[in-house]
Amino acid sequence: MSTAAQSTFPGAPSPELPDTLESLTELNKALADSLRLQILRLLKNESFGVLELCRILNIRQPALSHHLKILATTNLVSTRREGNSIFYRRAFLVDEDPHQDIKESVFEHIDSLPVASGCLKKIKQIQMERSQLSLGFFNKNADKFREKQGLIVEHTDYANSLHDFIDGLGLAARSAVLEVGPGEGQLLVELAGNFKNLTALDNSSEMLDKSRQAVADNGFKGVNFILGDTGVARNNQLNCDLIIFNMVMHHISSPAKSFKDSAALLNAEGILLIVDLSTHDQDWVRDSCGDLWLGFDEGDLDRWAEKAGLVAGQSSYLGLRNGFQIQIRVFKKVAHGT
């Protein structure tokens, strides 16, 4: 009897599987659990820390960590460190992954399923807590905002590059422009000199008052000021040709929602302009500057934009002497039928 024939007997050792079959086996094992599928559903557009996921799913940390490890091993989720916390998100699918089509199909299917109302309630609570943490910082430090922001970057460090980007968009003076989180109004004043239909949006009344005063001090009129976030702007039915987040996205509890809201506010061919820090590990900015996120990976912004129906355009990266890097990113809302 040949060796090959002997290996077919029950109990005989299995022949070594190719890597793709082994990884496919592990992938199917990872997906064969309802809790792990639920985790992937929750990570559709958001990233959560381990303790946040424990709250949402009402599960103990050791058990959750076990499931997250399995998902990470099969490249279904990826991690990023935010200070002392590890945040999880869905992994970006790449063409080199031999099981990309399977993962895409699974993601598409679970995304069509509703999230339990209890989980949604806890997610909203977590996002509210994040927002309150950031808002509390600005309400407490409104008089020191520029000083604290200057610990990371000064507006003058990148203002020329930013204005080159804005000028390159070719927008008319009558274009509707929205700046989210104008702070003390440095950029807002500069925009007021170029655009006649300008709106400032901020969820801190103290910071909104400062930007309002800056505009008045420079002799500009007609700027519209709204207290609230992008959800409030949607309720006000704003229509924008350009939306700018200038060094503010890292203070926002749910960047993915901001992308989605911005896409809804933009007119066809409208532009979302993001100026923010690239990923870094300087955890001191949380307490000193009120940052919720330690910058953003380029892929995070691209993924949120894609989910919101926006297409990535030009980008620029500026290294600063203190080790931080600024990214200037353009995302466009493509008109239907183009």
Coordinates of C-alpha atoms in Angstrom, one line a residue, residues 18-331:
P18 CA -1.1 25.7 1.8
D19 CA -1.0 29.0 3.7
T20 CA -4.1 30.3 1.9
L21 CA -6.1 27.2 3.1
E22 CA -4.8 27.6 6.7
S23 CA -5.6 31.2 6.8
L24 CA -9.0 30.5 5.3
T25 CA -9.7 28.0 8.0
E26 CA -8.7 30.5 10.7
L27 CA -10.8 33.2 9.0
N28 CA -13.9 30.9 9.0
K29 CA -13.3 30.1 12.7
A30 CA -13.0 33.8 13.5
L31 CA -16.3 34.5 11.7
A32 CA -18.1 31.6 13.3
D33 CA -19.1 33.5 16.4
S34 CA -22.0 35.8 16.8
L35 CA -20.2 38.1 19.3
R36 CA -17.3 38.6 17.0
L37 CA -19.6 39.4 14.2
Q38 CA -21.3 41.9 16.5
I39 CA -18.0 43.5 17.2
L40 CA -17.3 43.9 13.5
R41 CA -20.7 45.5 13.1
L42 CA -20.1 48.0 15.8
L43 CA -16.7 48.9 14.2
K44 CA -18.4 49.8 10.8
N45 CA -17.6 53.5 11.0
E46 CA -16.2 53.9 14.5
S47 CA -13.2 53.0 16.6
F48 CA -13.6 52.1 20.2
G49 CA -11.3 51.4 23.1
V50 CA -11.5 48.0 24.9
L51 CA -13.3 49.4 27.9
E52 CA -15.8 51.2 25.7
L53 CA -16.6 47.9 23.9
C54 CA -17.0 46.2 27.2
R55 CA -19.6 48.8 28.2
I56 CA -21.4 48.5 24.9
L57 CA -21.5 44.7 24.8
N58 CA -21.8 44.2 28.6
I59 CA -18.9 41.8 28.6
R60 CA -15.9 41.4 30.9
Q61 CA -12.5 42.6 29.6
P62 CA -10.7 39.2 29.6
A63 CA -13.4 37.7 27.5
L64 CA -13.6 40.6 25.1
S65 CA -9.8 40.7 24.7
H66 CA -9.9 37.0 23.7
H67 CA -12.3 37.7 20.9
L68 CA -10.4 40.8 19.8
K69 CA -7.2 38.9 19.6
I70 CA -8.8 36.3 17.2
L71 CA -10.2 39.1 15.0
A72 CA -6.8 40.8 14.9
T73 CA -4.9 37.6 14.1
T74 CA -7.1 37.1 11.0
N75 CA -6.7 40.8 10.0
L76 CA -10.3 41.6 10.5
V77 CA -9.5 44.4 13.0
S78 CA -6.5 46.6 13.5
T79 CA -5.3 48.6 16.5
R80 CA -3.9 52.0 17.3
R81 CA -2.6 53.3 20.6
E82 CA -4.3 56.5 22.0
G83 CA -2.1 57.3 25.0
N84 CA -2.5 54.4 27.4
S85 CA -5.5 53.0 25.6
I86 CA -5.8 50.6 22.6
F87 CA -8.5 51.5 20.1
Y88 CA -9.9 48.9 17.6
R89 CA -11.2 49.5 14.2
R90 CA -12.0 47.4 11.2
A91 CA -8.8 46.5 9.2
F92 CA -8.4 48.1 5.8
L93 CA -8.8 45.5 3.1
V94 CA -5.9 45.3 0.7
D95 CA -5.6 43.7 -2.7
E96 CA -2.8 41.5 -1.4
D97 CA -5.2 39.7 1.0
P98 CA -6.2 36.4 -0.6
H99 CA -9.5 36.5 1.2
Q100 CA -10.4 40.1 0.5
D101 CA -13.6 39.2 -1.4
I102 CA -14.8 37.0 1.5
K103 CA -14.2 39.8 4.0
E104 CA -15.9 42.4 1.8
S105 CA -18.9 40.1 1.5
V106 CA -19.1 39.5 5.2
F107 CA -18.8 43.2 6.0
E108 CA -21.5 44.1 3.5
H109 CA -23.8 41.6 4.9
I110 CA -23.4 42.4 8.6
D111 CA -23.6 46.1 7.8
S112 CA -27.1 45.5 6.5
L113 CA -28.1 44.2 10.0
P114 CA -29.4 46.6 12.6
V115 CA -27.5 47.4 15.8
A116 CA -29.4 46.5 19.0
S117 CA -31.1 49.5 20.5
G118 CA -29.3 48.9 23.8
C119 CA -25.9 49.1 22.1
L120 CA -26.9 52.2 20.2
K121 CA -27.9 53.9 23.5
K122 CA -24.5 53.1 25.0
I123 CA -22.7 54.3 21.9
K124 CA -24.5 57.6 22.1
Q125 CA -23.6 57.9 25.8
I126 CA -19.9 57.2 25.0
Q127 CA -19.9 59.8 22.2
M128 CA -21.6 62.3 24.5
E129 CA -19.0 61.7 27.2
R130 CA -16.2 62.3 24.7
S131 CA -17.9 65.5 23.5
Q132 CA -18.4 66.7 27.1
L133 CA -14.7 66.1 27.9
S134 CA -13.6 68.2 24.9
L135 CA -16.2 70.9 25.5
G136 CA -15.3 71.1 29.2
F137 CA -11.7 71.8 28.2
F138 CA -12.6 74.6 25.9
N139 CA -15.1 76.2 28.3
K140 CA -12.4 76.1 31.0
N141 CA -9.5 77.3 28.8
A142 CA -11.2 79.7 26.3
D143 CA -8.9 82.5 27.4
K144 CA -5.8 80.3 27.0
F145 CA -6.7 78.5 23.8
R146 CA -4.1 80.1 21.5
E147 CA -1.4 79.6 24.1
K148 CA -2.2 75.9 24.6
Q149 CA -2.7 75.3 20.8
G150 CA 0.7 77.0 20.3
L151 CA 2.3 74.1 22.3
I152 CA 1.7 72.0 19.2
V153 CA 1.4 74.3 16.2
E154 CA 0.9 78.0 15.4
H155 CA -1.5 79.0 12.6
T156 CA 1.3 80.8 10.9
D157 CA 3.3 77.6 10.6
Y158 CA 0.9 76.3 7.9
A159 CA -1.3 79.3 6.9
N160 CA 0.4 79.9 3.6
S161 CA 0.1 76.3 2.5
L162 CA -3.5 76.2 3.6
H163 CA -4.4 79.4 1.6
D164 CA -2.6 78.0 -1.4
F165 CA -5.0 75.0 -1.1
I166 CA -8.1 77.1 -0.8
D167 CA -7.0 79.4 -3.6
G168 CA -6.4 76.3 -5.8
L169 CA -10.0 75.2 -5.3
G170 CA -11.1 78.1 -7.6
L171 CA -14.2 79.0 -5.5
A172 CA -16.1 82.2 -6.3
A173 CA -16.5 84.9 -3.6
R174 CA -20.2 84.1 -3.4
S175 CA -19.5 80.4 -2.5
A176 CA -21.1 79.1 0.8
V177 CA -18.2 78.4 3.2
L178 CA -18.5 76.8 6.6
E179 CA -15.7 76.6 9.2
V180 CA -16.2 74.1 12.0
G181 CA -14.6 75.0 15.3
P182 CA -13.1 78.4 14.3
G183 CA -11.4 78.8 17.8
E184 CA -10.3 82.4 18.2
G185 CA -11.2 83.2 14.6
Q186 CA -7.8 83.5 13.0
L187 CA -8.7 81.6 9.8
L188 CA -12.3 82.8 10.0
V189 CA -11.1 86.4 9.6
E190 CA -8.9 85.5 6.7
L191 CA -11.9 83.7 5.0
A192 CA -14.1 86.7 5.6
G193 CA -11.9 88.7 3.3
N194 CA -12.5 86.3 0.5
F195 CA -16.0 84.9 0.9
K196 CA -19.3 86.7 1.3
N197 CA -21.4 83.7 2.4
L198 CA -19.5 82.5 5.5
T199 CA -20.7 80.6 8.5
A200 CA -18.9 79.7 11.7
L201 CA -20.0 76.6 13.7
D202 CA -18.8 75.8 17.2
N203 CA -20.3 73.9 20.2
S204 CA -18.5 76.1 22.7
S205 CA -20.3 79.4 23.3
E206 CA -17.1 80.9 24.7
M207 CA -15.1 80.1 21.7
L208 CA -17.9 81.2 19.3
D209 CA -17.9 84.6 21.1
K210 CA -14.2 84.9 20.6
S211 CA -14.4 84.3 16.9
R212 CA -17.4 86.7 16.6
Q213 CA -15.3 89.4 18.3
A214 CA -12.3 88.7 16.1
V215 CA -14.5 89.2 13.0
A216 CA -16.0 92.4 14.4
D217 CA -12.6 93.8 15.3
N218 CA -11.4 93.3 11.8
G219 CA -14.4 95.2 10.4
F220 CA -16.2 92.3 8.7
K221 CA -19.9 91.9 8.7
G222 CA -22.4 89.3 7.6
V223 CA -20.7 86.2 9.0
N224 CA -23.3 83.7 10.3
F225 CA -22.5 82.2 13.7
I226 CA -24.2 78.9 14.8
L227 CA -23.8 77.3 18.3
G228 CA -23.7 73.5 17.9
D229 CA -22.1 70.7 15.9
T230 CA -22.5 69.4 12.4
G231 CA -25.7 67.7 13.4
V232 CA -27.1 71.1 14.3
A233 CA -25.9 72.5 10.9
R234 CA -27.8 69.7 9.2
N235 CA -31.0 70.6 11.1
N236 CA -30.5 74.2 9.9
Q237 CA -30.4 72.8 6.4
L238 CA -27.2 74.5 5.5
N239 CA -25.9 74.0 1.9
C240 CA -22.1 74.4 1.6
D241 CA -19.6 74.6 -1.2
L242 CA -16.7 74.3 1.2
I243 CA -16.4 72.9 4.7
I244 CA -13.2 73.4 6.7
F245 CA -12.1 71.6 9.8
N246 CA -8.9 73.5 10.8
M247 CA -7.1 71.6 13.6
V248 CA -10.4 70.6 15.2
M249 CA -11.1 67.0 14.1
H250 CA -8.9 65.7 16.9
H251 CA -11.3 67.3 19.4
I252 CA -14.4 65.7 18.0
S253 CA -16.0 62.6 19.6
S254 CA -16.9 60.9 16.4
P255 CA -14.9 61.9 13.3
A256 CA -16.7 59.4 11.2
K257 CA -20.0 61.1 11.9
S258 CA -18.5 64.5 11.1
F259 CA -17.6 63.1 7.6
K260 CA -21.1 61.8 7.2
D261 CA -22.7 65.1 8.3
S262 CA -20.3 67.1 6.1
A263 CA -21.2 65.0 3.0
A264 CA -24.9 65.8 3.7
L265 CA -24.2 69.5 4.0
L266 CA -22.1 69.8 0.8
N267 CA -23.6 70.7 -2.5
A268 CA -22.7 68.6 -5.5
E269 CA -19.0 69.0 -6.3
G270 CA -18.6 70.5 -2.8
I271 CA -15.3 70.3 -1.0
L272 CA -14.4 69.0 2.5
L273 CA -11.0 70.4 3.6
I274 CA -9.3 68.8 6.6
V275 CA -6.3 70.2 8.4
D276 CA -5.1 68.1 11.3
L277 CA -2.3 66.3 12.9
S278 CA -0.9 63.0 11.6
T279 CA -0.8 60.1 14.0
H280 CA 1.6 60.8 16.9
D281 CA 2.4 59.4 20.4
Q282 CA 2.5 62.7 22.4
D283 CA -0.1 61.7 25.1
W284 CA 0.5 65.0 27.0
V285 CA -1.7 66.9 24.5
R286 CA -4.8 65.3 26.1
D287 CA -4.5 67.2 29.3
S288 CA -2.7 70.2 27.9
C289 CA -4.7 70.8 24.8
G290 CA -7.9 68.9 25.2
D291 CA -7.2 66.5 22.4
L292 CA -9.4 63.3 22.2
W293 CA -7.4 61.7 19.4
L294 CA -3.6 61.6 18.9
G295 CA -3.8 62.7 15.2
F296 CA -5.1 60.6 12.4
D297 CA -3.7 58.0 10.0
E298 CA -4.2 58.9 6.3
G299 CA -6.1 55.6 5.9
D300 CA -8.6 56.5 8.6
L301 CA -9.6 59.8 6.9
D302 CA -9.8 58.0 3.5
R303 CA -12.1 55.3 4.9
W304 CA -14.4 57.7 6.7
A305 CA -14.6 59.8 3.5
E306 CA -15.4 56.8 1.3
K307 CA -18.1 55.6 3.7
A308 CA -19.6 59.1 3.5
G309 CA -19.5 59.1 -0.3
L310 CA -16.6 61.5 -0.7
V311 CA -13.6 61.1 -3.0
A312 CA -10.1 61.9 -1.8
G313 CA -8.3 64.6 -3.7
Q314 CA -5.1 66.5 -3.2
S315 CA -3.0 66.2 0.0
S316 CA 0.0 67.8 1.6
Y317 CA 2.1 67.0 4.6
L318 CA 4.1 69.5 6.6
G319 CA 6.6 68.4 9.2
L320 CA 7.1 70.7 12.2
R321 CA 10.3 71.3 14.2
N322 CA 8.7 69.8 17.3
G323 CA 8.1 66.5 15.7
F324 CA 4.4 66.8 14.8
Q325 CA 3.2 66.6 11.3
I326 CA 0.3 68.4 9.8
Q327 CA -1.8 66.9 7.0
I328 CA -4.0 69.0 4.6
R329 CA -6.5 66.8 2.9
V330 CA -9.2 67.5 0.2
F331 CA -12.3 65.4 -0.2

